[in-house]
Short mmCIF file of C-alpha atoms in Angstrom, two decimals:
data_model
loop_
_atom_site.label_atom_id
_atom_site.label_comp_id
_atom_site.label_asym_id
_atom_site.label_seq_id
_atom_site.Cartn_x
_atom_site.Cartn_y
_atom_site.Cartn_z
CA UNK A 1 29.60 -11.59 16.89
CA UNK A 2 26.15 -13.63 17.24
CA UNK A 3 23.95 -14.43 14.64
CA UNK A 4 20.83 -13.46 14.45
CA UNK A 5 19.36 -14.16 11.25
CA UNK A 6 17.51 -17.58 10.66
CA UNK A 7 17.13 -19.44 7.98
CA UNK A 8 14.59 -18.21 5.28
CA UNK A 9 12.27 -20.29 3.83
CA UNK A 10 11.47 -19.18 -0.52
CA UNK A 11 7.70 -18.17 1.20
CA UNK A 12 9.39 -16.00 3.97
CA UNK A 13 11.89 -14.54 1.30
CA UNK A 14 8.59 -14.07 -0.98
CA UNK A 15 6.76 -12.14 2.05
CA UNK A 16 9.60 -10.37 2.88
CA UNK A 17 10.42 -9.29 -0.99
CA UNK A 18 6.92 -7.91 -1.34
CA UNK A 19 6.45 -6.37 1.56
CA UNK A 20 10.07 -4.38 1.80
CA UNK A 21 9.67 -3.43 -2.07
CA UNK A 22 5.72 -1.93 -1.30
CA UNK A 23 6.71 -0.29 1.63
CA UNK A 24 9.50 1.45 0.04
CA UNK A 25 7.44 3.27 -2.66
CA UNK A 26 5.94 5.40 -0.27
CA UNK A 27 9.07 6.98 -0.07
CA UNK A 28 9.87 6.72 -4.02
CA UNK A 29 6.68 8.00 -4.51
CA UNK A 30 5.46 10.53 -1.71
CA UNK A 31 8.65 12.55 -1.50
CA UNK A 32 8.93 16.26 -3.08
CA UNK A 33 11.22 15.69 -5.97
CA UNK A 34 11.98 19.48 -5.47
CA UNK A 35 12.96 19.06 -1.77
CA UNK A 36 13.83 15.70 -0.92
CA UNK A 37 10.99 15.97 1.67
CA UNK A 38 8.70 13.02 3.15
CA UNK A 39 4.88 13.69 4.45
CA UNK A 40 4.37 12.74 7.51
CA UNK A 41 1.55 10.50 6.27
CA UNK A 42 -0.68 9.26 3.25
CA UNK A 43 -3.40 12.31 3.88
CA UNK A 44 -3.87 15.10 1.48
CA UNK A 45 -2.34 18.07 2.54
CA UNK A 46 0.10 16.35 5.39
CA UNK A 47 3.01 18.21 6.24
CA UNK A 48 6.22 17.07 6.19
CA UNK A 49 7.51 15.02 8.94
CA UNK A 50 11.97 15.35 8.99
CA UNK A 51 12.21 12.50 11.17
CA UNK A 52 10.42 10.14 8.20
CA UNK A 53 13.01 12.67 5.95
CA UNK A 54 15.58 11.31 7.48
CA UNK A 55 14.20 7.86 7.06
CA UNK A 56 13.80 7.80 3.40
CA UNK A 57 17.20 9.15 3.33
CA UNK A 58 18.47 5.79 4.79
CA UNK A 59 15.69 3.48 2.64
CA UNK A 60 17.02 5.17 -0.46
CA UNK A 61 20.31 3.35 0.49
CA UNK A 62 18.22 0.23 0.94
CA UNK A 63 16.66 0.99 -2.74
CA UNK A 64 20.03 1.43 -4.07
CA UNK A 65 21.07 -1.84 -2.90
CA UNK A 66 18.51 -3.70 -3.59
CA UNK A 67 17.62 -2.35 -7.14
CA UNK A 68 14.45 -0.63 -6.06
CA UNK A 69 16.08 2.53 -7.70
CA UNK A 70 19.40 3.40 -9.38
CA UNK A 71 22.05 4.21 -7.72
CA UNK A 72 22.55 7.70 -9.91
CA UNK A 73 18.93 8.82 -8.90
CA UNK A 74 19.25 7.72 -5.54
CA UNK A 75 22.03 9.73 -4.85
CA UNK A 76 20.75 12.54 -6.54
CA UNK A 77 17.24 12.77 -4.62
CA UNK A 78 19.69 12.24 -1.16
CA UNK A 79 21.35 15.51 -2.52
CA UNK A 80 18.84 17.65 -3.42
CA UNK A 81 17.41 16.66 0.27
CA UNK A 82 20.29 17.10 2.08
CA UNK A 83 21.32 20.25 -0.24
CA UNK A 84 17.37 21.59 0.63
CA UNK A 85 18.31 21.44 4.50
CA UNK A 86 21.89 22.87 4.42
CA UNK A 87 20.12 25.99 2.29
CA UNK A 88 17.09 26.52 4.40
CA UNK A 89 16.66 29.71 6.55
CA UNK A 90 18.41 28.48 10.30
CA UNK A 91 17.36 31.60 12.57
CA UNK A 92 14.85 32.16 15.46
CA UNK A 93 12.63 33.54 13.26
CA UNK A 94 9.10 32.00 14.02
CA UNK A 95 8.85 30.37 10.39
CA UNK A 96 12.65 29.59 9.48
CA UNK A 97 13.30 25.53 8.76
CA UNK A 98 15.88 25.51 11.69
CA UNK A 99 17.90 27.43 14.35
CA UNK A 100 21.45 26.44 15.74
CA UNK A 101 21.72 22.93 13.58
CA UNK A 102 18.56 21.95 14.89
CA UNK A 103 14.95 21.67 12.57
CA UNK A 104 10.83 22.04 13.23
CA UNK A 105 9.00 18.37 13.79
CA UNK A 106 6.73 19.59 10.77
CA UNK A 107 7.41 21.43 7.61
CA UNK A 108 5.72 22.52 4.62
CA UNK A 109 6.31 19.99 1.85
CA UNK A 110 6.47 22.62 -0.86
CA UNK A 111 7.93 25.80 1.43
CA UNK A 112 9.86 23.55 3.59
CA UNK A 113 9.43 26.18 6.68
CA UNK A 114 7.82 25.58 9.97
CA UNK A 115 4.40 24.38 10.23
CA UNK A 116 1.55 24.05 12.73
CA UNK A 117 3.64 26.26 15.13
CA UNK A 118 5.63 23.09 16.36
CA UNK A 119 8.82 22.57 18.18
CA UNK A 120 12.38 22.43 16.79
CA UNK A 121 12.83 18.97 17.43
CA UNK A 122 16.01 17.62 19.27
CA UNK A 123 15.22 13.20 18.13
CA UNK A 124 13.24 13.93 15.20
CA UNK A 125 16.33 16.08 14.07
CA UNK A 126 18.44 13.12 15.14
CA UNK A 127 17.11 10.94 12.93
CA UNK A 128 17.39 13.26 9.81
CA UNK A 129 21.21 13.72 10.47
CA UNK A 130 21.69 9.83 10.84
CA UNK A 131 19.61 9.10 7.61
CA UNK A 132 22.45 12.07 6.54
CA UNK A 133 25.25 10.05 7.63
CA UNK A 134 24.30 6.79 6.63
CA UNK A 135 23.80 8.13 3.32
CA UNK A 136 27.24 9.44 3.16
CA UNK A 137 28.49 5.79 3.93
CA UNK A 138 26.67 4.41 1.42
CA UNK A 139 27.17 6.66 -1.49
CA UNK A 140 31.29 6.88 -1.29
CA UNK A 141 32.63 7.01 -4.86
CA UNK A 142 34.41 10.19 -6.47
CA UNK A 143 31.72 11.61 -9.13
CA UNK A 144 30.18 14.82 -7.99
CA UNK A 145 26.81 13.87 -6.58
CA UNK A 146 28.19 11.58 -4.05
CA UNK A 147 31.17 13.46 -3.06
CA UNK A 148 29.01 16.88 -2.76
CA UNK A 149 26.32 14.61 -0.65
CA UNK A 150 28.92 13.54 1.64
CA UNK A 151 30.58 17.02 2.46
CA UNK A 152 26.76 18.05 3.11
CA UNK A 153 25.72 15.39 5.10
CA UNK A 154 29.10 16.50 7.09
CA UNK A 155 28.16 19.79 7.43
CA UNK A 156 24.94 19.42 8.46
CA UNK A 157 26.05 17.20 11.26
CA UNK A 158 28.85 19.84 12.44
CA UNK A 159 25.64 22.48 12.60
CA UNK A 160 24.01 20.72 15.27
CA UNK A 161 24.64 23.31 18.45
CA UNK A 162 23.97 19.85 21.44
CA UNK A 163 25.30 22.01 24.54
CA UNK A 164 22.73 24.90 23.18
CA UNK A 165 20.00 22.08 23.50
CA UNK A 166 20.78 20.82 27.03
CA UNK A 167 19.30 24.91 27.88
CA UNK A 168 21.97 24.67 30.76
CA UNK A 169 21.13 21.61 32.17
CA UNK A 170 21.69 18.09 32.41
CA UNK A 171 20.56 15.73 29.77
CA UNK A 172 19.13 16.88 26.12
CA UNK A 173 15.45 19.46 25.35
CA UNK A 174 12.94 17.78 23.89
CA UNK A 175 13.11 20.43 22.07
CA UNK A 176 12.47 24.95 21.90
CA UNK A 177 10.06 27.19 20.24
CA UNK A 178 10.84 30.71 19.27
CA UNK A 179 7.27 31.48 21.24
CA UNK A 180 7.86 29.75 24.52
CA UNK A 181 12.00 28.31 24.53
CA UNK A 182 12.63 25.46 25.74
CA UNK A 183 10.35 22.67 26.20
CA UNK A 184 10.52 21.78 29.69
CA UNK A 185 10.46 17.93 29.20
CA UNK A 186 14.41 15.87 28.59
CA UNK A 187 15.34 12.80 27.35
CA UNK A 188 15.61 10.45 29.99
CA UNK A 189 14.48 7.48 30.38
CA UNK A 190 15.03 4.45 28.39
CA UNK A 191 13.65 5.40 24.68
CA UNK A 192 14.46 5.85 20.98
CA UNK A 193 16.79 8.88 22.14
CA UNK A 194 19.39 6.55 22.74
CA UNK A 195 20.47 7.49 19.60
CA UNK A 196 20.25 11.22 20.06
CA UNK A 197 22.66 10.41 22.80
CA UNK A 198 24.82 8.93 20.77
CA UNK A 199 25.18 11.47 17.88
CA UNK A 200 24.98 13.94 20.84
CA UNK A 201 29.00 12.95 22.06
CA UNK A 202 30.06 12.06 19.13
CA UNK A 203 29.38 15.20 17.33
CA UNK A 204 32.85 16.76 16.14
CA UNK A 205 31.90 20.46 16.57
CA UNK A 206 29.24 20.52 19.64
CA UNK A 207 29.74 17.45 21.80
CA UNK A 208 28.22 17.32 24.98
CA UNK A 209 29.94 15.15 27.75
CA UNK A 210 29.31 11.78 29.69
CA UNK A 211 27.37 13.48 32.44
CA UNK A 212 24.25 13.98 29.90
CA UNK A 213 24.33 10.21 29.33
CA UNK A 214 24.94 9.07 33.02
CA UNK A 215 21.78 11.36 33.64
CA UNK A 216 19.68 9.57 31.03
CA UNK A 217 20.61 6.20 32.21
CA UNK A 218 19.67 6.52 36.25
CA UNK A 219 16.29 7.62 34.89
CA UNK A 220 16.06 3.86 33.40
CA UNK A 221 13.62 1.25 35.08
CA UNK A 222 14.97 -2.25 35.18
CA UNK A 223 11.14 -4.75 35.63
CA UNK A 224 10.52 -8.09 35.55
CA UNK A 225 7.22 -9.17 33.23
CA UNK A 226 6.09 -12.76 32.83
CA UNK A 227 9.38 -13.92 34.19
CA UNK A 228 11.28 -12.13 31.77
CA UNK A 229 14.17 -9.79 33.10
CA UNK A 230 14.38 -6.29 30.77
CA UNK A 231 15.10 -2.67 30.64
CA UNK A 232 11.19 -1.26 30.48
CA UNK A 233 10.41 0.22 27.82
CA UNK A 234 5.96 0.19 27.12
CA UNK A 235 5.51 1.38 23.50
CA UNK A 236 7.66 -0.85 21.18
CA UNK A 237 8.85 1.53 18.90
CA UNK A 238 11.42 2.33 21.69
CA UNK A 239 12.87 -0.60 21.47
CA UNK A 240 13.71 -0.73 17.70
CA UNK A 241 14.47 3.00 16.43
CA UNK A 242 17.81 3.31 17.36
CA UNK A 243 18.64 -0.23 16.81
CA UNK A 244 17.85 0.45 12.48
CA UNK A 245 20.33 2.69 12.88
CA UNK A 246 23.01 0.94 15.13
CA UNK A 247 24.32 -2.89 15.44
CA UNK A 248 24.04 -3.28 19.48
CA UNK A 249 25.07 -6.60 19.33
CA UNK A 250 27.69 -7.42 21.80
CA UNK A 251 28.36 -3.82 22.72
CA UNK A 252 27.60 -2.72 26.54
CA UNK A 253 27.76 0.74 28.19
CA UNK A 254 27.90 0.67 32.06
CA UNK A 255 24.12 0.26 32.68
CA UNK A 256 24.15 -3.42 30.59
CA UNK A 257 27.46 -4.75 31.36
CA UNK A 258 26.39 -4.59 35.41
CA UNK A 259 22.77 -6.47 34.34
CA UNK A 260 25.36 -9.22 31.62
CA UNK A 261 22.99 -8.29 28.27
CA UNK A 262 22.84 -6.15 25.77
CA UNK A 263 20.42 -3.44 24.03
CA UNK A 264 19.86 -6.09 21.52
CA UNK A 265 19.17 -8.88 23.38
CA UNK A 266 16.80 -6.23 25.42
CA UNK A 267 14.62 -5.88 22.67
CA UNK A 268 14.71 -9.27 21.60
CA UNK A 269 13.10 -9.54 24.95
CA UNK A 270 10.97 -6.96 24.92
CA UNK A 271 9.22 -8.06 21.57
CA UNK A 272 8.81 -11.70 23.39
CA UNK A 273 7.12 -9.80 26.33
CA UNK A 274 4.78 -8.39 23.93
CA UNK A 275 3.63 -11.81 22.45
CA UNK A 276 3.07 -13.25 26.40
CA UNK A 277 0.97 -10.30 26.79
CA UNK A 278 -1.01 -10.37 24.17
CA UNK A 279 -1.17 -14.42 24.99
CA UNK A 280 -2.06 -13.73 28.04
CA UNK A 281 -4.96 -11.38 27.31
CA UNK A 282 -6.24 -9.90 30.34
CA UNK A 283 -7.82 -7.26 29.38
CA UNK A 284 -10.11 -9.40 26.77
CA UNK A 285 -9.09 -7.22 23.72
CA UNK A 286 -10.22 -9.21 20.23
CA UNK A 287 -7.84 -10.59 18.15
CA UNK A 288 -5.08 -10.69 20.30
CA UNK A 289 -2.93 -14.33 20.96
CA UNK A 290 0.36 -16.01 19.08
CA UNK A 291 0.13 -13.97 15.76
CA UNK A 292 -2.15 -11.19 17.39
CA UNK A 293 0.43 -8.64 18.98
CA UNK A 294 2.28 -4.91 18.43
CA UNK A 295 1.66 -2.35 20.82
CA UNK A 296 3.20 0.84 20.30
CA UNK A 297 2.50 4.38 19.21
CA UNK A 298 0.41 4.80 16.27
CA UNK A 299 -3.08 5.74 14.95
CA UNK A 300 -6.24 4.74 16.19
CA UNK A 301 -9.56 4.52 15.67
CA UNK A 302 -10.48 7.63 18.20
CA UNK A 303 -11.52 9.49 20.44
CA UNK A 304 -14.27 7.34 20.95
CA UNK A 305 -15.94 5.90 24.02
CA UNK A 306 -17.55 2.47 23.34
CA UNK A 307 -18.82 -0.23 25.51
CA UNK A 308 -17.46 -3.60 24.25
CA UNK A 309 -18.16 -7.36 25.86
CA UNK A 310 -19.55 -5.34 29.17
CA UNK A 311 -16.70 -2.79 29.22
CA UNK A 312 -16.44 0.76 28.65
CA UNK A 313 -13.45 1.47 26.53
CA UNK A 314 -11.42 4.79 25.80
CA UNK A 315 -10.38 4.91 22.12
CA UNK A 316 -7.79 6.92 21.03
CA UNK A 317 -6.43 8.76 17.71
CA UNK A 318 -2.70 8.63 17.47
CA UNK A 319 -1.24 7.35 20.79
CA UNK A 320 1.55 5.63 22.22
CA UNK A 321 0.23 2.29 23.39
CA UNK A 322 1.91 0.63 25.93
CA UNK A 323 2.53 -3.12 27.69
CA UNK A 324 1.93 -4.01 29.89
CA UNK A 325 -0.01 -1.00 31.84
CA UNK A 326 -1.59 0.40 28.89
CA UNK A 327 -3.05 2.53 27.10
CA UNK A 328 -4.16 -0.63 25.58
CA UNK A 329 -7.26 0.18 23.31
CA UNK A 330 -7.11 -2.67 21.07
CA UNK A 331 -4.86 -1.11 18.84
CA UNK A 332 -2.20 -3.18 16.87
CA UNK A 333 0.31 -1.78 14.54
CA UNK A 334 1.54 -4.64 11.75
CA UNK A 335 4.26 -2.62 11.11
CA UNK A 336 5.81 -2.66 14.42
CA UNK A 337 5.82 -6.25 14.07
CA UNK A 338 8.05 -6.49 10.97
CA UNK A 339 10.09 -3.69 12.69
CA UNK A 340 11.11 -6.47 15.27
CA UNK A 341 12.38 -8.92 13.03
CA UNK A 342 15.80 -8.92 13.77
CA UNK A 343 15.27 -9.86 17.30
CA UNK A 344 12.76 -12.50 16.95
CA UNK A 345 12.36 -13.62 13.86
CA UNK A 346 11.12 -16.78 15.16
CA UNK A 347 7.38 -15.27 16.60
CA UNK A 348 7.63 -12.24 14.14
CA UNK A 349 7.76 -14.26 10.78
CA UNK A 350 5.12 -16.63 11.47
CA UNK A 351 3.18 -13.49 12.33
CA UNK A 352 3.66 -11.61 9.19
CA UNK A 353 2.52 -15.11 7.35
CA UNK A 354 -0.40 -15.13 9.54
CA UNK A 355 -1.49 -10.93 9.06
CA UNK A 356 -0.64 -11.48 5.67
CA UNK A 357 -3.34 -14.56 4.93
CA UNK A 358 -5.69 -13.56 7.48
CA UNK A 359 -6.16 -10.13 7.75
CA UNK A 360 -5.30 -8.66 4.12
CA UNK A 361 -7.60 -5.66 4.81
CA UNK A 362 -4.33 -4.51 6.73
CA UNK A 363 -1.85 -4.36 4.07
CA UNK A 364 -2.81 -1.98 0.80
CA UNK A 365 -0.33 0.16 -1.98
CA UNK A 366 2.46 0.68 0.68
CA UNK A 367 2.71 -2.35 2.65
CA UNK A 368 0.76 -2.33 6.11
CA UNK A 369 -1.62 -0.03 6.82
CA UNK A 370 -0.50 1.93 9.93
CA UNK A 371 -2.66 -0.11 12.62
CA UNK A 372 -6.43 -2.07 12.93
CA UNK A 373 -8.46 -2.62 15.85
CA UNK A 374 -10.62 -5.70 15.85
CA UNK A 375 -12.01 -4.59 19.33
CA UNK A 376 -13.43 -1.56 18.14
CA UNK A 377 -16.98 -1.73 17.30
CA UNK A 378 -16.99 -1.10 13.21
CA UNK A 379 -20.02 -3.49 11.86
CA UNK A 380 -18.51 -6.62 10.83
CA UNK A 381 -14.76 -5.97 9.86
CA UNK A 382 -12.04 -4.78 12.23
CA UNK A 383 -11.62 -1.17 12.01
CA UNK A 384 -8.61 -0.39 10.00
CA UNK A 385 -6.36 2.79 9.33
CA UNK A 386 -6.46 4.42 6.56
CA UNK A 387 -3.22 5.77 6.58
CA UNK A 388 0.56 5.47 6.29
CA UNK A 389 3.52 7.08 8.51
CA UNK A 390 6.48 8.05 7.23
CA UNK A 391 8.04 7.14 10.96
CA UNK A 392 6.40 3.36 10.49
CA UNK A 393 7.22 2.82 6.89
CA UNK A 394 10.78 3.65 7.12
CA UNK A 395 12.26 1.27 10.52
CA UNK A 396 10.22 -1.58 8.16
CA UNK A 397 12.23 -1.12 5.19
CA UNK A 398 15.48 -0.65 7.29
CA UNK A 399 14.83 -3.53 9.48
CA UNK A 400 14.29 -5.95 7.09
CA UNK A 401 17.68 -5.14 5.45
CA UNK A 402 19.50 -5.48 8.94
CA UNK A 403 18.18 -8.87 9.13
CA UNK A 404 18.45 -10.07 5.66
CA UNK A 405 22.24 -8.76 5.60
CA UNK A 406 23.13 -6.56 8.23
CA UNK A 407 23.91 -3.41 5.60
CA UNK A 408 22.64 -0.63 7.65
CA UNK A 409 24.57 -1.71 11.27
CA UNK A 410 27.96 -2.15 8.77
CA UNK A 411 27.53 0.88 7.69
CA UNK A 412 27.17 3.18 10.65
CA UNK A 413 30.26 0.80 11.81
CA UNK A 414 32.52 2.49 10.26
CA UNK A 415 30.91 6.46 10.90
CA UNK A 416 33.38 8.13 13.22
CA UNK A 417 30.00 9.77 14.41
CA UNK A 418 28.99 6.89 16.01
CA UNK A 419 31.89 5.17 16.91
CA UNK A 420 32.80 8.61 18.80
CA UNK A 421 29.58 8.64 20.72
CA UNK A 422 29.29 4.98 21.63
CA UNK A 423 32.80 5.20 23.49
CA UNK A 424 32.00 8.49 24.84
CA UNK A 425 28.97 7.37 25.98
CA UNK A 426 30.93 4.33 27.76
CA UNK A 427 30.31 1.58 25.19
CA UNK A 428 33.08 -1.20 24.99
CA UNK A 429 33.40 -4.64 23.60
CA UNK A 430 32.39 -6.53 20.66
CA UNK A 431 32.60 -5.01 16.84
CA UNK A 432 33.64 -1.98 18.49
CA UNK A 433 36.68 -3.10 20.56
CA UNK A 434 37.32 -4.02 16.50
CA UNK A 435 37.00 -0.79 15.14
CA UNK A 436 38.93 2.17 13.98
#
């Protein structure tokens, strides 16, 4: 299998260190001790997000490992979360947690039912069962917490109904409401539901077959950018999620083995893409170059509509910024950076070094901030979030530990979850021609 770690020098190990132990205590110290669940962000009064649940299921792992937290306590707080879900009212009722193995975007962090009348989530879901499942890698002794959190992490998984959530069609819902059903909009296209797709045929109870993946990949859009060949992808964040969770690495389904790369190396290139661009600079935004880059979905100093250097630009709140046809507002997330260092750790360190001693109003209690904008007009320092996400701190924590030792991918190697849905889904070669 390739390498892809580089050498670490004792400053990179230092930045690294600080920066996965900060980031990891907004989990440690965010999360309901009662429920297990994670806010969505830092803000008073933020509902819980189950997709950064499912996150801080998987850096609780990570804080296991690397001392962060016992090992005990760990495994108890991935209990009592995963004991909170298996417990919680599933039913179409209009404020129930779930329905049919699936759970709401947003939940009350003390109730733990629906809130702000969103959708049962189909990926956001996805990524609470992984976080479930790596868990129950993880945590594999005999004594009763880790044995009870593995038959609930199983069961949970079993619950999710996948042929329900395809509403008769092909390819996966976004997602249903007891209000209106089914969201109109599927996964397709090349996103961070690859993993849905994965857990989606691999799933023991509910599988769905093949054709739901073929359908996702003809919706993919193969582009060429700054001489670079790559599956397209705008927002970064596409191009790591599923990767924190799975080692891609030598593995192709049909779509990659016919183009000779794999999702890896994809996103290796994507994250290079994303430094030319921001190199490149056409649009003029400020503070963009070498160690100025990381365009993806986040927060944002918006809505706001400011002229800047002769141009009127649209600010926006939270948005999924994209490269290289925009939204581009000025908007970089530091997070998203450290997110890609598996895949190019040789622009993405020097970065962090560079953030790090140069823009420290970016980094605070939990690691990064979630975003700044130098181009936004905020007197005379770069505007800067105020905020954390539970969906940004978590792929930093995880993604740092892929790099530094790989512990997540050999993990979810050996889930028959995963290994079930990557062949199903067509996947052949490499660690998994090696597998069970």
């Amino acid at each position: 299998m390739p390498s892809h770690i580089v050498d670490l020098t004792a400053s990179d190990r230092d930045l690294l260190d600080q920066l996965q132990e900060s980031t990891f205590r907004f989990f440690s110290e965010r999360s309901n001790p009662e429920n297990g669940l994670v806010p969505d962000n830092s803000r008073d009064g933020a509902a819980s997000s189950i997709a950064a649940t499912g996150m801080g299921l998987a850096c609780l792992v990570v804080g296991a490992e690397r001392g962060y937290i016992g090992r005990a306590e760990a495994a108890e707080r991935v209990r009592t979360t995963l004991r909170f879900f298996h417990d919680s009212e599933q039913s179409g009722a209009p404020d129930a947690t779930g329905y049919r193995g699936f759970y709401y975007h947003f939940l009350g962090m003390e109730t733990g039912r629906r809130a702000m009348e969103c959708e049962l989530s189909t990926i956001d879901t996805t990524f609470l069962l992984a976080g479930g499942l790596l868990a129950a890698q993880y945590f594999d002794r005999s004594d009763p917490v880790e044995t009870d959190l593995r038959t609930l992490a199983d069961t949970l998984n079993r619950r999710a109904d996948w042929p329900w959530a395809t509403n008769e069609g092909t390819g996966v819902s976004h997602g249903w409401t007891p209000e209106e059903g089914f969201l109109k909009a599927r996964w397709q296209g090349y996103n961070e539901s690859l993993l849905l797709y994965v857990l989606a045929l691999g799933s023991p109870t509910f599988p769905i077959g093949p054709e739901h993946y073929d359908f996702w990949l003809e919706t993919y859009r193969w582009k060429t950018l700054y001489g670079t060949d790559l599956l397209w992808g705008g927002p970064l964040f596409v191009h790591q999620f599923s990767h924190a969770w799975i080692d891609f690495r030598g593995i192709q389904d049909a779509y990659m083995r016919d183009r000779g790369i794999d999702y890896f190396e994809n996103s290796r290139r994507a994250t290079r893409v994303q430094q030319a661009y921001a190199v490149r600079n056409t649009r003029g935004r400020r503070g963009y170059g070498e160690h100025g880059w990381g365009i993806t979905a986040s927060d944002g100093p918006g809505p706001a509509r400011h002229t800047v250097d002769g141009e009127a630009i649209d600010f926006y709140h939270y948005r999924a910024r994209s490269v290289p046809w925009g939204p581009d507002d000025g908007t970089l997330a530091p997070w998203s950076v450290a997110t890609s260092l598996p895949f190019a750790p040789e622009i993405v360190l020097p970065t962090l070094h560079h953030l790090h001693e140069n823009v420290p109003h970016c980094e605070g209690d939990y690691g990064f901030l979630a975003s700044f904008n130098p181009t936004f007009p905020n007197g005379s320092t770069p505007w800067v979030s105020s905020d954390y996400y539970g969906i940004d701190q978590g792929p930093v924590v995880l993604m740092i530990e892929n790099h530094r030792n790989e512990l997540l991918w050999r993990l979810m190697r050996s889930c028959d979850v995963v290994l079930q849905g990557l062949r199903q889904c067509g996947f052949t070669g490499g660690w998994l021609g090696e597998a069970g």
